[in-house]
CSV table of C-alpha atoms and ligand atoms in Angstrom, one decimal:
chain,number,residue,atom,x,y,z
A,248,MET,CA,105.2,7.9,-39.3
A,249,ARG,CA,102.9,7.4,-36.3
A,250,LYS,CA,103.1,3.7,-36.8
A,251,ALA,CA,106.8,3.7,-37.4
A,252,GLY,CA,107.3,5.7,-34.3
A,253,ALA,CA,105.1,3.4,-32.1
A,254,ILE,CA,107.1,0.4,-33.3
A,255,LEU,CA,110.4,2.1,-32.6
A,256,GLY,CA,109.1,3.1,-29.1
A,257,GLN,CA,108.2,-0.5,-28.3
A,258,ILE,CA,111.6,-1.7,-29.5
A,259,LEU,CA,113.5,0.8,-27.4
A,260,ALA,CA,111.4,0.0,-24.4
A,261,GLU,CA,112.3,-3.7,-24.8
A,262,LEU,CA,116.0,-2.9,-25.3
A,263,GLU,CA,115.9,-0.8,-22.1
A,264,ARG,CA,114.6,-3.8,-20.2
A,265,ARG,CA,117.4,-6.0,-21.6
A,266,VAL,CA,120.2,-3.6,-20.6
A,267,ARG,CA,122.2,-5.1,-17.7
A,268,PRO,CA,125.8,-5.9,-16.7
A,269,GLY,CA,127.1,-8.9,-18.9
A,270,ILE,CA,125.2,-8.2,-22.1
A,271,THR,CA,127.1,-6.9,-25.2
A,272,THR,CA,126.0,-4.1,-27.4
A,273,LEU,CA,126.1,-6.5,-30.4
A,274,GLU,CA,123.6,-8.7,-28.7
A,275,LEU,CA,121.3,-5.7,-28.2
A,276,ASP,CA,121.8,-4.8,-31.9
A,277,LYS,CA,120.8,-8.4,-33.0
A,278,LEU,CA,117.8,-8.3,-30.7
A,279,ALA,CA,116.7,-4.9,-32.2
A,280,GLU,CA,117.1,-6.2,-35.8
A,281,GLN,CA,115.0,-9.3,-35.0
A,282,MET,CA,112.2,-7.1,-33.5
A,283,MET,CA,112.3,-4.8,-36.5
A,284,HIS,CA,111.9,-7.8,-38.8
A,285,ASP,CA,109.1,-9.2,-36.7
A,286,ASN,CA,107.3,-5.9,-36.8
A,287,GLY,CA,107.7,-5.4,-40.6
A,288,VAL,CA,109.9,-2.4,-40.4
A,289,LYS,CA,113.4,-1.8,-41.9
A,290,PRO,CA,116.4,-0.5,-39.9
A,291,ALA,CA,117.0,3.1,-40.9
A,292,PHE,CA,120.6,3.2,-39.8
A,293,LYS,CA,121.9,0.0,-41.4
A,294,GLY,CA,123.5,1.0,-44.7
A,295,TYR,CA,123.0,4.7,-44.0
A,296,LYS,CA,126.2,6.2,-45.5
A,297,GLY,CA,127.6,2.7,-44.9
A,298,PHE,CA,126.8,2.4,-41.2
A,299,PRO,CA,127.0,-1.3,-40.4
A,300,ALA,CA,124.3,-1.7,-37.6
A,301,SER,CA,120.7,-1.1,-36.6
A,302,LEU,CA,121.6,0.7,-33.4
A,303,CYS,CA,124.2,3.2,-32.4
A,304,THR,CA,125.3,2.1,-28.9
A,305,CYS,CA,127.3,4.8,-27.1
A,306,LEU,CA,129.0,3.9,-23.8
A,307,ASN,CA,130.1,6.6,-21.3
A,308,ASP,CA,132.3,9.1,-23.2
A,309,GLN,CA,131.0,8.0,-26.6
A,310,VAL,CA,128.6,10.7,-27.8
A,311,VAL,CA,127.0,9.4,-31.0
A,312,HIS,CA,127.4,6.9,-33.8
A,313,ALA,CA,129.2,4.1,-31.9
A,314,ILE,CA,129.0,0.7,-33.6
A,315,PRO,CA,127.7,-2.2,-31.6
A,316,ASP,CA,130.4,-4.8,-30.9
A,317,ASP,CA,131.4,-7.4,-28.3
A,318,THR,CA,131.9,-4.9,-25.5
A,319,ILE,CA,130.4,-6.3,-22.4
A,320,LEU,CA,128.3,-3.8,-20.4
A,321,GLN,CA,129.6,-3.2,-16.9
A,322,GLU,CA,127.9,-2.1,-13.7
A,323,GLY,CA,128.0,1.8,-13.6
A,324,ASP,CA,128.1,2.3,-17.4
A,325,LEU,CA,126.0,4.8,-19.2
A,326,LEU,CA,124.6,3.4,-22.4
A,327,THR,CA,122.9,5.5,-25.1
A,328,ILE,CA,120.8,3.5,-27.6
A,329,ASP,CA,119.9,5.5,-30.8
A,330,SER,CA,117.8,3.8,-33.5
A,331,GLY,CA,115.6,4.5,-36.4
A,332,VAL,CA,113.1,2.5,-38.5
A,333,ILE,CA,111.4,2.8,-41.9
A,334,LEU,CA,107.8,1.8,-42.5
A,335,ASP,CA,106.4,2.2,-46.1
A,336,GLY,CA,109.1,4.8,-46.8
A,337,PHE,CA,108.6,6.9,-43.7
A,338,TYR,CA,111.3,7.3,-41.0
A,339,SER,CA,111.3,7.4,-37.3
A,340,ASP,CA,114.3,8.3,-35.0
A,341,SER,CA,114.6,8.0,-31.3
A,342,ALA,CA,117.3,7.6,-28.5
A,343,ILE,CA,117.4,6.7,-24.8
A,344,THR,CA,120.2,6.8,-22.3
A,345,VAL,CA,120.0,3.8,-19.9
A,346,PRO,CA,121.9,3.3,-16.7
A,347,VAL,CA,123.7,-0.1,-16.5
A,348,GLY,CA,123.0,-1.2,-12.9
A,349,ARG,CA,123.8,1.5,-10.4
A,350,ILE,CA,125.3,4.7,-11.7
A,351,LYS,CA,126.7,7.8,-10.0
A,352,PRO,CA,124.2,10.5,-9.0
A,353,ARG,CA,125.7,13.1,-11.4
A,354,ALA,CA,125.3,10.6,-14.3
A,355,GLN,CA,121.7,10.1,-13.4
A,356,LYS,CA,121.3,13.9,-13.2
A,357,MET,CA,122.6,14.1,-16.8
A,358,ILE,CA,119.9,11.7,-18.0
A,359,ASP,CA,117.2,13.6,-16.0
A,360,THR,CA,118.4,17.0,-17.4
A,361,ALA,CA,118.5,15.9,-21.0
A,362,THR,CA,115.1,14.2,-20.6
A,363,LYS,CA,113.6,17.4,-19.0
A,364,ALA,CA,115.1,19.5,-21.8
A,365,LEU,CA,113.6,17.2,-24.5
A,366,ASN,CA,110.2,17.1,-22.8
A,367,GLU,CA,110.1,20.9,-22.3
A,368,ALA,CA,111.1,21.6,-25.9
A,369,ILE,CA,108.3,19.3,-27.0
A,370,SER,CA,105.8,21.0,-24.7
A,371,VAL,CA,106.5,24.5,-26.1
A,372,ALA,CA,106.4,23.2,-29.8
A,373,ARG,CA,103.2,24.4,-31.6
A,374,PRO,CA,102.3,26.1,-34.8
A,375,GLY,CA,103.5,29.7,-35.1
A,376,ILE,CA,106.6,29.5,-33.0
A,377,ARG,CA,110.1,29.6,-34.4
A,378,THR,CA,112.4,26.6,-34.1
A,379,ASN,CA,114.8,28.8,-32.1
A,380,VAL,CA,112.3,28.7,-29.2
A,381,LEU,CA,112.8,24.9,-28.9
A,382,SER,CA,116.6,25.5,-29.1
A,383,ARG,CA,116.5,28.2,-26.3
A,384,THR,CA,114.4,25.9,-24.1
A,385,ILE,CA,116.9,23.1,-24.4
A,386,GLU,CA,119.9,25.4,-23.8
A,387,GLU,CA,118.4,27.1,-20.7
A,388,ILE,CA,117.6,23.8,-19.0
A,389,VAL,CA,121.0,22.2,-19.8
A,390,ARG,CA,123.1,25.3,-18.9
A,391,ALA,CA,121.2,25.7,-15.6
A,392,GLU,CA,122.5,22.3,-14.4
A,393,GLY,CA,126.1,23.1,-15.6
A,394,PHE,CA,126.3,20.5,-18.4
A,395,GLY,CA,127.9,21.0,-21.8
A,396,ILE,CA,126.1,21.2,-25.1
A,397,VAL,CA,127.7,19.6,-28.1
A,398,LEU,CA,127.4,22.3,-30.7
A,399,GLU,CA,128.2,20.2,-33.8
A,400,LEU,CA,125.2,17.8,-33.4
A,401,SER,CA,121.6,18.7,-33.5
A,402,GLY,CA,118.0,17.6,-34.1
A,403,HIS,CA,116.5,17.7,-37.6
A,404,GLY,CA,113.4,17.4,-39.7
A,405,ILE,CA,112.5,13.8,-40.6
A,406,GLY,CA,110.0,12.2,-42.9
A,407,LYS,CA,110.7,10.5,-46.2
A,408,SER,CA,114.4,10.6,-45.2
A,409,LEU,CA,116.2,10.3,-41.9
A,410,HIS,CA,117.6,13.8,-41.9
A,411,GLU,CA,115.6,16.7,-43.5
A,412,ASP,CA,115.4,20.5,-42.9
A,413,PRO,CA,115.2,22.3,-40.6
A,414,TYR,CA,118.0,21.8,-38.1
A,415,ILE,CA,116.8,21.9,-34.5
A,416,LEU,CA,119.9,23.1,-32.6
A,417,ASN,CA,120.4,22.5,-28.9
A,418,TYR,CA,121.4,26.1,-28.3
A,419,GLU,CA,120.0,29.5,-29.3
A,420,GLU,CA,121.3,31.1,-32.4
A,421,GLU,CA,120.8,34.6,-33.6
A,422,HIS,CA,118.6,33.5,-36.6
A,423,PRO,CA,115.2,32.6,-35.2
A,424,GLY,CA,114.8,29.7,-37.7
A,425,PRO,CA,111.6,28.7,-39.6
A,426,THR,CA,108.1,28.9,-38.1
A,427,LEU,CA,106.6,25.6,-37.0
A,428,GLN,CA,103.5,24.5,-38.9
A,429,PRO,CA,101.0,21.7,-38.5
A,430,GLY,CA,102.2,18.5,-40.2
A,431,MET,CA,105.9,19.2,-39.7
A,432,THR,CA,107.7,16.2,-38.3
A,433,LEU,CA,110.9,16.7,-36.3
A,434,ALA,CA,113.5,14.7,-34.4
A,435,ILE,CA,114.6,16.6,-31.2
A,436,GLU,CA,117.7,15.4,-29.5
A,437,PRO,CA,119.6,17.1,-26.7
A,438,ILE,CA,123.2,15.8,-26.6
A,439,ILE,CA,125.0,16.9,-23.4
A,440,THR,CA,128.3,16.3,-21.7
A,441,LEU,CA,129.5,16.2,-18.1
A,442,GLY,CA,132.7,18.1,-19.0
A,443,SER,CA,133.8,20.0,-22.1
A,444,PRO,CA,131.4,19.6,-25.1
A,445,LYS,CA,134.4,19.3,-27.5
A,446,ILE,CA,134.3,16.1,-29.6
A,447,LYS,CA,136.4,14.1,-31.9
A,448,THR,CA,135.8,11.2,-34.3
A,449,LEU,CA,137.7,7.9,-33.7
A,450,ARG,CA,139.6,6.1,-36.4
A,451,ASP,CA,136.7,3.8,-37.3
A,452,GLY,CA,135.3,6.9,-39.0
A,453,TRP,CA,132.0,6.7,-37.0
A,454,THR,CA,132.4,6.8,-33.2
A,455,ILE,CA,132.3,10.4,-31.8
A,456,VAL,CA,133.6,10.8,-28.3
A,457,THR,CA,134.2,13.7,-25.9
A,458,LYS,CA,137.8,15.0,-26.2
A,459,ASP,CA,138.2,15.1,-22.4
A,460,GLY,CA,136.8,11.6,-21.9
A,461,SER,CA,133.8,12.9,-19.9
A,462,LEU,CA,130.3,11.3,-20.0
A,463,ALA,CA,127.8,12.1,-22.7
A,464,VAL,CA,124.0,11.6,-22.8
A,465,GLN,CA,121.6,11.8,-25.8
A,466,VAL,CA,117.8,11.5,-25.7
A,467,GLU,CA,115.6,11.9,-28.7
A,468,HIS,CA,112.0,11.7,-29.9
A,469,THR,CA,110.4,12.1,-33.3
A,470,ILE,CA,107.4,14.4,-33.0
A,471,ALA,CA,104.7,15.8,-35.2
A,472,ILE,CA,103.5,19.4,-35.0
A,473,THR,CA,99.7,19.3,-34.7
A,474,GLU,CA,97.1,22.2,-34.8
A,475,LYS,CA,97.3,22.4,-31.0
A,476,GLY,CA,100.8,21.5,-30.1
A,477,ALA,CA,103.1,18.5,-30.6
A,478,GLU,CA,102.5,14.8,-30.6
A,479,ILE,CA,105.3,12.4,-29.6
A,480,LEU,CA,105.4,9.7,-32.3
A,481,THR,CA,108.1,7.5,-30.6
A,482,LYS,CA,106.5,7.2,-27.2
A,483,ARG,CA,107.6,4.1,-25.3
A,484,PRO,CA,105.0,1.9,-23.6
A,485,LYS,CA,105.5,1.8,-19.8
B,166,LIG,MG1,118.7,9.3,-33.5
B,167,LIG,MG1,118.2,12.1,-35.0
């Protein structure tokens, strides 16, 4: 999983460099697939419950699971790229939200807030704490900035499959959740909105958008719980 994560981090870093006005999300998907092939990993999303691509490419009000197509990126767009790879049967899952050219300050604030929530949750993760501590950490940071939290979508365990127990919610629940232990591997993914966090699925059966059309941001890392804390497996090279 460490190797799978490092490769995925490299791929996302390269995609981030390629994002600019004029490129299509399908071109980014083709590029990702080529890089996966070159690195000896398989796409985790392609074929997953019938999903047709190696990336989820969500623009602006698209929250998750948008399918790459011939949409041309425009100056001011907000693009979330979510991807996963499989190496020797082990999965990795990570997402970034990238500004296309210049974006509005409030949109940048969303990226910064989701990233801060993700990093803080990772920094508090260690053996002996309950998963709800991660959830509370994310919720407090996002709420403090006034953004919405999509309740229906959450982080998850990951390993020999893409989605495993436990859920890592982005808001605090009454139930404290299971206790973290060394060797557990988790995908943590704050998913936040500028307006209402209510969502709906489009007719393609995949794309989830905000009901009010407001912007959405998702950032995600796969991490491993170690004896001392947590290690980010999907770190991107600078
Ligand atoms: Mg993901
Ligand atoms: Mg995930």
